[in-house]
PDB file of C-alpha atoms in Angstrom:
ATOM      1  CA  GLY A 106      69.616  98.364  95.630  1.00 85.00           C
ATOM      2  CA  PHE A 107      72.907  96.912  94.492  1.00 89.00           C
ATOM      3  CA  ASP A 108      73.213  93.461  92.925  1.00 90.00           C
ATOM      4  CA  ALA A 109      76.823  92.287  93.332  1.00 88.00           C
ATOM      5  CA  ALA A 110      76.354  89.339  90.958  1.00 91.00           C
ATOM      6  CA  THR A 111      75.428  91.591  88.014  1.00 91.00           C
ATOM      7  CA  ARG A 112      77.236  94.737  89.255  1.00 92.00           C
ATOM      8  CA  SER A 113      74.025  96.731  88.810  1.00 94.00           C
ATOM      9  CA  SER A 114      72.354  99.291  91.031  1.00 95.00           C
ATOM     10  CA  THR A 115      68.657 100.183  90.837  1.00 96.00           C
ATOM     11  CA  LEU A 116      67.210 103.435  92.144  1.00 97.00           C
ATOM     12  CA  THR A 117      63.493 104.096  92.610  1.00 98.00           C
ATOM     13  CA  TRP A 118      62.006 107.446  93.627  1.00 98.00           C
ATOM     14  CA  THR A 119      58.691 109.257  93.844  1.00 98.00           C
ATOM     15  CA  SER A 120      58.278 111.300  90.673  1.00 98.00           C
ATOM     16  CA  GLU A 121      55.895 113.506  88.742  1.00 98.00           C
ATOM     17  CA  PRO A 122      54.316 112.325  85.482  1.00 98.00           C
ATOM     18  CA  GLY A 123      55.707 114.085  82.408  1.00 97.00           C
ATOM     19  CA  LYS A 124      58.940 115.268  84.059  1.00 98.00           C
ATOM     20  CA  THR A 125      62.488 114.196  83.261  1.00 98.00           C
ATOM     21  CA  TYR A 126      65.255 113.569  85.765  1.00 98.00           C
ATOM     22  CA  SER A 127      69.040 113.578  85.780  1.00 98.00           C
ATOM     23  CA  ILE A 128      70.983 110.978  87.733  1.00 97.00           C
ATOM     24  CA  HIS A 129      74.400 111.888  89.133  1.00 95.00           C
ATOM     25  CA  THR A 130      77.009 109.741  90.909  1.00 92.00           C
ATOM     26  CA  SER A 131      79.814 110.456  93.357  1.00 90.00           C
ATOM     27  CA  SER A 132      82.300 108.358  95.297  1.00 85.00           C
ATOM     28  CA  THR A 133      83.005 111.036  97.933  1.00 84.00           C
ATOM     29  CA  LEU A 134      80.048 113.458  98.051  1.00 83.00           C
ATOM     30  CA  ALA A 135      82.518 116.265  97.280  1.00 79.00           C
ATOM     31  CA  PRO A 136      80.867 119.197  95.450  1.00 76.00           C
ATOM     32  CA  ALA A 137      83.453 119.171  92.625  1.00 68.00           C
ATOM     33  CA  GLY A 138      86.812 117.765  91.589  1.00 68.00           C
ATOM     34  CA  PRO A 139      88.016 114.168  91.940  1.00 68.00           C
ATOM     35  CA  GLY A 140      85.236 112.017  93.302  1.00 68.00           C
ATOM     36  CA  GLY A 141      82.744 114.872  92.984  1.00 82.00           C
ATOM     37  CA  TRP A 142      79.350 114.615  91.313  1.00 89.00           C
ATOM     38  CA  SER A 143      79.299 113.370  87.712  1.00 90.00           C
ATOM     39  CA  LEU A 144      76.302 113.301  85.397  1.00 94.00           C
ATOM     40  CA  LEU A 145      75.423 109.671  84.692  1.00 96.00           C
ATOM     41  CA  ALA A 146      72.079 109.880  82.889  1.00 97.00           C
ATOM     42  CA  PRO A 147      70.509 113.166  81.750  1.00 97.00           C
ATOM     43  CA  GLY A 148      66.860 113.414  80.709  1.00 98.00           C
ATOM     44  CA  HIS A 149      65.626 110.134  82.204  1.00 98.00           C
ATOM     45  CA  PRO A 150      61.844 110.093  81.615  1.00 98.00           C
ATOM     46  CA  SER A 151      59.376 109.840  84.463  1.00 98.00           C
ATOM     47  CA  GLY A 152      57.601 106.540  84.913  1.00 98.00           C
ATOM     48  CA  GLY A 153      54.569 108.316  86.382  1.00 98.00           C
ATOM     49  CA  THR A 154      54.332 108.660  90.160  1.00 98.00           C
ATOM     50  CA  SER A 155      57.270 106.255  90.626  1.00 98.00           C
ATOM     51  CA  THR A 156      60.403 106.110  88.470  1.00 98.00           C
ATOM     52  CA  SER A 157      63.286 103.639  88.393  1.00 98.00           C
ATOM     53  CA  PHE A 158      66.743 103.710  86.853  1.00 98.00           C
ATOM     54  CA  THR A 159      69.278 100.881  86.711  1.00 97.00           C
ATOM     55  CA  GLU A 160      72.991 101.516  86.303  1.00 96.00           C
ATOM     56  CA  THR A 161      74.735  98.476  84.852  1.00 94.00           C
ATOM     57  CA  ASN A 162      78.436  97.642  85.033  1.00 91.00           C
ATOM     58  CA  VAL A 163      79.007  99.639  88.228  1.00 91.00           C
ATOM     59  CA  PRO A 164      82.807 100.016  88.504  1.00 84.00           C
ATOM     60  CA  ALA A 165      84.311  97.480  90.906  1.00 81.00           C
ATOM     61  CA  SER A 166      86.886 100.121  91.877  1.00 81.00           C
ATOM     62  CA  ASP A 167      84.163 102.195  93.571  1.00 77.00           C
ATOM     63  CA  GLY A 168      84.118 101.007  97.170  1.00 79.00           C
ATOM     64  CA  VAL A 169      81.256 103.423  97.830  1.00 87.00           C
ATOM     65  CA  ARG A 170      78.924 105.005  95.266  1.00 90.00           C
ATOM     66  CA  PHE A 171      76.363 107.711  95.993  1.00 93.00           C
ATOM     67  CA  TYR A 172      73.491 108.742  93.736  1.00 95.00           C
ATOM     68  CA  ARG A 173      71.627 112.025  93.376  1.00 95.00           C
ATOM     69  CA  VAL A 174      68.447 112.493  91.326  1.00 98.00           C
ATOM     70  CA  THR A 175      67.382 115.976  90.216  1.00 97.00           C
ATOM     71  CA  ALA A 176      64.321 117.116  88.281  1.00 97.00           C
ATOM     72  CA  ASP A 177      65.194 118.728  84.924  1.00 95.00           C
TER      73      ASP A 177
END
């Protein structure tokens, strides 16, 4: 969830032990170009069967922010 006071967003997903994940962001869900998907955090290690990632200092200019998690 998003914490407006600290401008941080925490994601939690079901994961596989030993895997790594990449987290991407987008402000429009466009496949490419302005507002398209950008790599935020490559190679984030699995936390076991559940993994979390916190983005800090989420830009205030982003009225909407989408996240995508992919297995590496």
